CSV table of C-alpha atoms in Angstrom, one decimal:
chain,number,residue,atom,x,y,z
A,1,VAL,CA,-98.4,-68.0,38.4
A,2,PHE,CA,-95.9,-70.4,40.0
A,3,GLN,CA,-97.5,-73.6,41.1
A,4,THR,CA,-96.0,-76.0,43.6
A,5,ALA,CA,-98.0,-79.1,42.7
A,6,PRO,CA,-98.5,-81.0,39.5
A,7,GLN,CA,-101.8,-80.8,37.8
A,8,ARG,CA,-102.4,-84.5,37.3
A,9,ASP,CA,-102.5,-87.0,40.1
A,10,ASP,CA,-99.1,-88.0,41.6
A,11,ASP,CA,-97.3,-88.5,38.3
A,12,PHE,CA,-95.5,-85.6,36.6
A,13,SER,CA,-92.4,-84.8,34.6
A,14,ILE,CA,-89.7,-82.1,34.8
A,15,THR,CA,-87.2,-81.4,32.0
A,16,TRP,CA,-83.6,-80.5,33.2
A,17,LEU,CA,-81.2,-78.6,30.9
A,18,GLY,CA,-78.4,-76.1,31.4
A,19,ASP,CA,-76.0,-73.8,29.5
A,20,ASN,CA,-78.1,-72.9,26.4
A,21,GLN,CA,-76.4,-69.4,26.5
A,22,GLU,CA,-75.5,-68.0,23.1
A,23,ALA,CA,-76.5,-71.1,21.2
A,24,TYR,CA,-80.2,-70.2,20.7
A,25,THR,CA,-80.6,-72.3,17.6
A,26,ARG,CA,-79.7,-75.4,19.4
A,27,PHE,CA,-81.7,-74.3,22.4
A,28,THR,CA,-84.7,-73.8,20.1
A,29,THR,CA,-84.2,-77.4,18.8
A,30,HIS,CA,-84.2,-78.7,22.3
A,31,VAL,CA,-87.3,-76.7,23.2
A,32,SER,CA,-89.1,-78.2,20.1
A,33,HIS,CA,-88.3,-81.7,21.2
A,34,ILE,CA,-89.1,-81.0,24.9
A,35,SER,CA,-92.4,-79.5,23.9
A,36,ASP,CA,-93.4,-82.8,22.2
A,37,ARG,CA,-92.8,-84.6,25.4
A,38,ASN,CA,-95.2,-82.3,27.3
A,39,PRO,CA,-93.4,-81.9,30.7
A,40,ASN,CA,-95.0,-80.1,33.6
A,41,MET,CA,-91.9,-77.9,34.0
A,42,LEU,CA,-88.6,-76.9,32.3
A,43,PHE,CA,-85.8,-76.3,34.8
A,44,VAL,CA,-82.7,-74.6,33.5
A,45,VAL,CA,-79.7,-75.0,35.8
A,46,GLY,CA,-78.1,-71.7,34.8
A,47,ASP,CA,-76.5,-69.7,32.0
A,48,MET,CA,-79.7,-68.8,30.2
A,49,ILE,CA,-77.9,-66.2,28.1
A,50,GLN,CA,-74.3,-65.2,27.4
A,51,THR,CA,-74.1,-61.7,28.8
A,52,SER,CA,-76.8,-60.6,31.2
A,53,SER,CA,-76.2,-56.9,30.8
A,54,VAL,CA,-76.9,-57.0,27.0
A,55,HIS,CA,-80.6,-56.3,26.7
A,56,ASN,CA,-81.4,-57.8,23.3
A,57,GLU,CA,-79.8,-61.2,24.3
A,58,TRP,CA,-82.8,-61.8,26.6
A,59,GLN,CA,-85.1,-61.7,23.6
A,60,GLN,CA,-82.9,-63.5,21.1
A,61,MET,CA,-81.4,-66.2,23.3
A,62,TRP,CA,-84.1,-66.7,26.0
A,63,TRP,CA,-87.6,-65.6,25.1
A,64,ASN,CA,-87.6,-66.4,21.4
A,65,PRO,CA,-86.5,-70.1,21.8
A,66,LEU,CA,-89.1,-70.5,24.6
A,67,GLN,CA,-91.8,-69.4,22.2
A,68,GLU,CA,-91.1,-72.4,19.9
A,69,LYS,CA,-94.4,-74.3,19.6
A,70,ASP,CA,-95.8,-71.8,22.2
A,71,PHE,CA,-93.9,-73.9,24.8
A,72,ALA,CA,-93.6,-71.3,27.6
A,73,GLN,CA,-97.2,-70.2,27.3
A,74,TYR,CA,-98.3,-73.5,28.7
A,75,THR,CA,-95.3,-74.8,30.6
A,76,GLN,CA,-93.7,-73.5,33.8
A,77,VAL,CA,-90.1,-72.5,33.5
A,78,LEU,CA,-87.8,-72.1,36.5
A,79,ALA,CA,-84.0,-71.7,36.8
A,80,ALA,CA,-80.9,-71.5,38.9
A,81,ARG,CA,-78.7,-68.5,38.6
A,82,GLY,CA,-75.5,-69.1,36.5
A,83,ASN,CA,-72.2,-67.3,36.1
A,84,HIS,CA,-73.4,-65.7,32.8
A,85,ASP,CA,-76.8,-64.5,33.9
A,86,MET,CA,-75.4,-63.7,37.5
A,87,ASP,CA,-77.3,-61.2,39.6
A,88,HIS,CA,-77.7,-58.4,37.0
A,89,PRO,CA,-81.0,-56.6,37.3
A,90,TYR,CA,-82.1,-57.9,33.9
A,91,ALA,CA,-81.7,-61.5,35.1
A,92,TYR,CA,-84.0,-60.7,38.0
A,93,ALA,CA,-86.4,-58.8,35.8
A,94,TYR,CA,-86.7,-61.3,33.0
A,95,VAL,CA,-86.4,-64.5,35.1
A,96,ASP,CA,-88.7,-63.9,38.1
A,97,LEU,CA,-88.0,-66.7,40.6
A,98,PRO,CA,-89.6,-67.5,44.0
A,99,GLU,CA,-88.5,-66.2,47.4
A,100,ASN,CA,-85.5,-63.8,47.1
A,101,GLY,CA,-84.9,-64.9,43.4
A,102,SER,CA,-81.4,-66.2,44.2
A,103,HIS,CA,-82.1,-69.4,46.3
A,104,TYR,CA,-85.4,-71.0,47.0
A,105,SER,CA,-87.2,-74.3,47.7
A,106,PHE,CA,-90.5,-75.9,47.0
A,107,LEU,CA,-92.5,-79.1,47.1
A,108,TYR,CA,-93.6,-80.4,43.7
A,109,GLY,CA,-96.0,-83.2,44.4
A,110,ASP,CA,-94.0,-85.3,46.9
A,111,VAL,CA,-90.6,-84.2,45.6
A,112,PHE,CA,-88.7,-81.5,47.5
A,113,ILE,CA,-86.5,-79.3,45.3
A,114,LEU,CA,-83.9,-76.9,46.7
A,115,VAL,CA,-82.4,-74.4,44.4
A,116,LEU,CA,-79.1,-72.7,45.3
A,117,ASN,CA,-76.9,-70.0,43.8
A,118,THR,CA,-73.2,-71.0,43.4
A,119,HIS,CA,-72.3,-67.4,42.7
A,120,ALA,CA,-73.6,-66.1,46.0
A,121,ASP,CA,-72.4,-67.0,49.5
A,122,VAL,CA,-71.3,-70.6,49.4
A,123,PHE,CA,-69.5,-70.5,52.7
A,124,PRO,CA,-70.9,-69.8,56.1
A,125,SER,CA,-70.5,-66.3,57.3
A,126,PRO,CA,-67.9,-65.6,60.0
A,127,ASP,CA,-70.6,-63.3,61.6
A,128,PRO,CA,-73.2,-65.6,63.3
A,129,SER,CA,-75.8,-62.8,63.1
A,130,ILE,CA,-75.8,-63.0,59.3
A,131,TYR,CA,-78.3,-65.5,58.0
A,132,GLY,CA,-77.0,-66.5,54.5
A,133,GLN,CA,-77.5,-69.1,51.9
A,134,TYR,CA,-75.4,-71.6,53.8
A,135,ASN,CA,-77.8,-71.3,56.8
A,136,TYR,CA,-80.8,-71.5,54.5
A,137,LEU,CA,-79.7,-74.8,52.8
A,138,ILE,CA,-79.2,-76.4,56.2
A,139,ASP,CA,-82.6,-75.3,57.5
A,140,GLU,CA,-84.4,-76.2,54.3
A,141,LEU,CA,-82.9,-79.7,54.0
A,142,SER,CA,-83.5,-80.5,57.6
A,143,SER,CA,-87.1,-79.2,57.6
A,144,PRO,CA,-90.1,-81.5,57.9
A,145,LYS,CA,-91.2,-80.7,54.3
A,146,ALA,CA,-87.9,-81.9,53.0
A,147,GLN,CA,-87.4,-84.9,55.3
A,148,ASN,CA,-91.0,-86.1,54.8
A,149,ALA,CA,-90.8,-85.8,51.0
A,150,ALA,CA,-90.4,-89.0,48.9
A,151,PHE,CA,-87.4,-87.5,47.2
A,152,ARG,CA,-85.0,-84.7,47.7
A,153,ILE,CA,-83.3,-82.8,44.8
A,154,VAL,CA,-80.8,-80.0,45.0
A,155,ALA,CA,-80.2,-77.9,41.8
A,156,PHE,CA,-77.6,-75.2,41.1
A,157,HIS,CA,-75.3,-74.1,38.3
A,158,GLN,CA,-71.7,-75.0,39.1
A,159,ALA,CA,-71.3,-78.8,39.7
A,160,PRO,CA,-69.2,-80.0,42.6
A,161,TYR,CA,-67.6,-82.7,40.5
A,162,SER,CA,-66.5,-82.6,36.9
A,163,ASN,CA,-64.2,-84.6,34.7
A,164,SER,CA,-63.9,-81.8,32.2
A,165,SER,CA,-63.4,-78.0,32.4
A,166,ALA,CA,-62.6,-74.9,30.6
A,167,SER,CA,-61.0,-73.4,33.8
A,168,GLN,CA,-57.5,-73.8,35.0
A,169,THR,CA,-58.3,-72.4,38.5
A,170,PRO,CA,-57.5,-75.0,41.1
A,171,ASP,CA,-60.8,-74.7,42.9
A,172,GLN,CA,-62.8,-74.8,39.7
A,173,ILE,CA,-61.1,-77.2,37.3
A,174,TYR,CA,-62.5,-80.5,38.8
A,175,GLY,CA,-65.8,-79.1,39.9
A,176,MET,CA,-66.5,-76.3,42.5
A,177,GLN,CA,-64.4,-77.0,45.5
A,178,GLY,CA,-66.4,-74.7,47.8
A,179,VAL,CA,-69.5,-76.8,47.1
A,180,ARG,CA,-67.6,-80.0,47.7
A,181,ASP,CA,-66.2,-78.7,51.0
A,182,PHE,CA,-69.3,-77.0,52.5
A,183,TRP,CA,-72.4,-78.2,50.8
A,184,VAL,CA,-71.8,-81.9,49.9
A,185,PRO,CA,-71.4,-83.0,53.5
A,186,ILE,CA,-74.8,-81.5,54.3
A,187,PHE,CA,-76.3,-83.2,51.2
A,188,GLU,CA,-75.0,-86.5,52.5
A,189,GLU,CA,-76.2,-85.9,56.1
A,190,GLN,CA,-79.7,-85.0,54.9
A,191,ASP,CA,-80.2,-87.8,52.5
A,192,VAL,CA,-80.3,-85.9,49.2
A,193,ASP,CA,-81.2,-88.2,46.4
A,194,ILE,CA,-79.8,-86.3,43.4
A,195,VAL,CA,-77.8,-83.1,42.7
A,196,ILE,CA,-78.4,-81.6,39.3
A,197,SER,CA,-76.0,-79.0,37.9
A,198,GLY,CA,-74.6,-77.5,34.7
A,199,HIS,CA,-71.7,-75.2,33.9
A,200,TYR,CA,-69.3,-77.9,32.6
A,201,HIS,CA,-70.6,-78.2,29.0
A,202,SER,CA,-71.1,-81.9,28.8
A,203,TYR,CA,-73.2,-84.8,30.1
A,204,GLN,CA,-71.9,-86.4,33.3
A,205,ARG,CA,-73.5,-88.8,35.7
A,206,GLY,CA,-72.3,-90.9,38.7
A,207,GLU,CA,-73.2,-91.9,42.2
A,208,HIS,CA,-71.0,-91.0,45.2
A,209,ASN,CA,-71.8,-91.7,48.9
A,210,GLY,CA,-75.4,-92.5,48.1
A,211,ILE,CA,-76.1,-89.4,46.0
A,212,THR,CA,-76.5,-89.3,42.2
A,213,TYR,CA,-74.7,-86.4,40.6
A,214,LEU,CA,-76.0,-85.2,37.2
A,215,VAL,CA,-74.3,-82.6,35.0
A,216,THR,CA,-76.7,-81.7,32.2
A,217,GLY,CA,-74.7,-78.9,30.6
A,218,GLY,CA,-75.5,-79.6,27.0
A,219,GLY,CA,-78.2,-77.0,26.4
A,220,GLY,CA,-76.4,-75.7,23.3
A,221,SER,CA,-73.3,-73.7,24.2
A,222,THR,CA,-70.0,-75.0,22.9
A,223,LEU,CA,-69.1,-78.4,24.4
A,224,LEU,CA,-65.9,-78.9,26.3
A,225,VAL,CA,-63.2,-81.2,24.8
A,226,GLN,CA,-60.7,-82.1,27.5
A,227,GLU,CA,-61.2,-85.2,29.7
A,228,PHE,CA,-59.9,-85.9,33.2
A,229,ASP,CA,-60.0,-89.1,35.2
A,230,VAL,CA,-60.1,-87.4,38.6
A,231,TRP,CA,-63.5,-88.8,39.6
A,232,ASP,CA,-63.5,-92.5,38.5
A,233,TRP,CA,-67.2,-92.9,39.4
A,234,LEU,CA,-68.3,-90.1,37.1
A,235,SER,CA,-69.0,-90.8,33.5
A,236,LEU,CA,-68.5,-88.1,30.8
A,237,ASP,CA,-70.0,-87.6,27.4
A,238,PHE,CA,-69.5,-84.6,25.1
A,239,VAL,CA,-73.0,-84.2,23.7
A,240,TYR,CA,-75.8,-81.7,23.5
A,241,GLN,CA,-78.7,-83.0,25.6
A,242,TYR,CA,-81.6,-82.5,27.9
A,243,THR,CA,-82.9,-84.8,30.6
A,244,MET,CA,-86.5,-85.8,31.3
A,245,MET,CA,-87.4,-86.7,34.9
A,246,HIS,CA,-90.6,-88.7,35.5
A,247,ARG,CA,-92.1,-89.1,38.9
A,248,GLU,CA,-94.0,-92.4,38.7
A,249,GLU,CA,-94.7,-95.6,40.5
A,250,GLY,CA,-92.7,-94.9,43.6
A,251,ARG,CA,-89.6,-93.8,41.7
A,252,LEU,CA,-87.9,-91.0,39.7
A,253,ARG,CA,-87.1,-92.2,36.2
A,254,PHE,CA,-84.6,-90.2,34.1
A,255,GLU,CA,-84.1,-90.3,30.3
A,256,THR,CA,-81.5,-88.2,28.5
A,257,TYR,CA,-81.9,-87.2,24.9
A,258,ASP,CA,-79.4,-85.7,22.4
A,259,LEU,CA,-79.9,-82.9,19.9
A,260,GLU,CA,-81.5,-85.3,17.5
A,261,ASP,CA,-83.9,-86.4,20.2
A,262,GLN,CA,-82.3,-89.9,20.5
A,263,LEU,CA,-82.1,-91.6,23.9
A,264,ILE,CA,-78.5,-91.7,25.2
A,265,ASP,CA,-78.9,-92.6,28.8
A,266,SER,CA,-81.5,-93.7,31.4
A,267,PHE,CA,-81.6,-94.4,35.1
A,268,THR,CA,-83.9,-94.5,38.1
A,269,ILE,CA,-83.9,-93.5,41.7
A,270,GLU,CA,-86.1,-95.4,44.1
């Protein structure tokens, strides 16, 4: 049963990870290390398997790794839809998410988390009678539950900014342009604290116009190799990783660990 509040006082922890895909042995290693840290939740920012229509991948690449140390039996697991899992019926059957299963929001303690789908309707509809994801994100971020929260987090698969890419498509290579053009201005207007994404297989972090952008795309799938310098405020590291977020003492404290479970980065948001 999905719970929207932590089970111990005001302090809790969420693990963020993306793009485990076909690399289930690395994903299993991550899950083993994450389990030892005993988070309240694991949140996967998309690409849980390689090909959503292949039935046995869900067992081999998703369910089996999550059984490491009985992790998923005792820890909540949520996700954002990625371009590999997409909207195939298997993805909805085997990763049952709140609300319409594509985009949703919730309060976890005093932290508001908005989850979006970068492979659904990113742009506003030309038909004003259609209430789409764009309208939803505006309403949710401007709502009292979001604005009264201590922190606001937005999570989705395809990052708006990236200094590495496997794509040569102009609106994808340096991050998803549609998100930059249509979503980022709303994030800035509504005082979002951090945007957490994946898709670009690497670890990237930076702050831009008051928002921290985190790419935690090192869940196991093959790392990218090319490096750009388009966004000079955004660091880049080609490493498999997961990120622990701790809500404590009036702040969000983040620690990122590599595949050997060694600390490679840390930062706070207050």
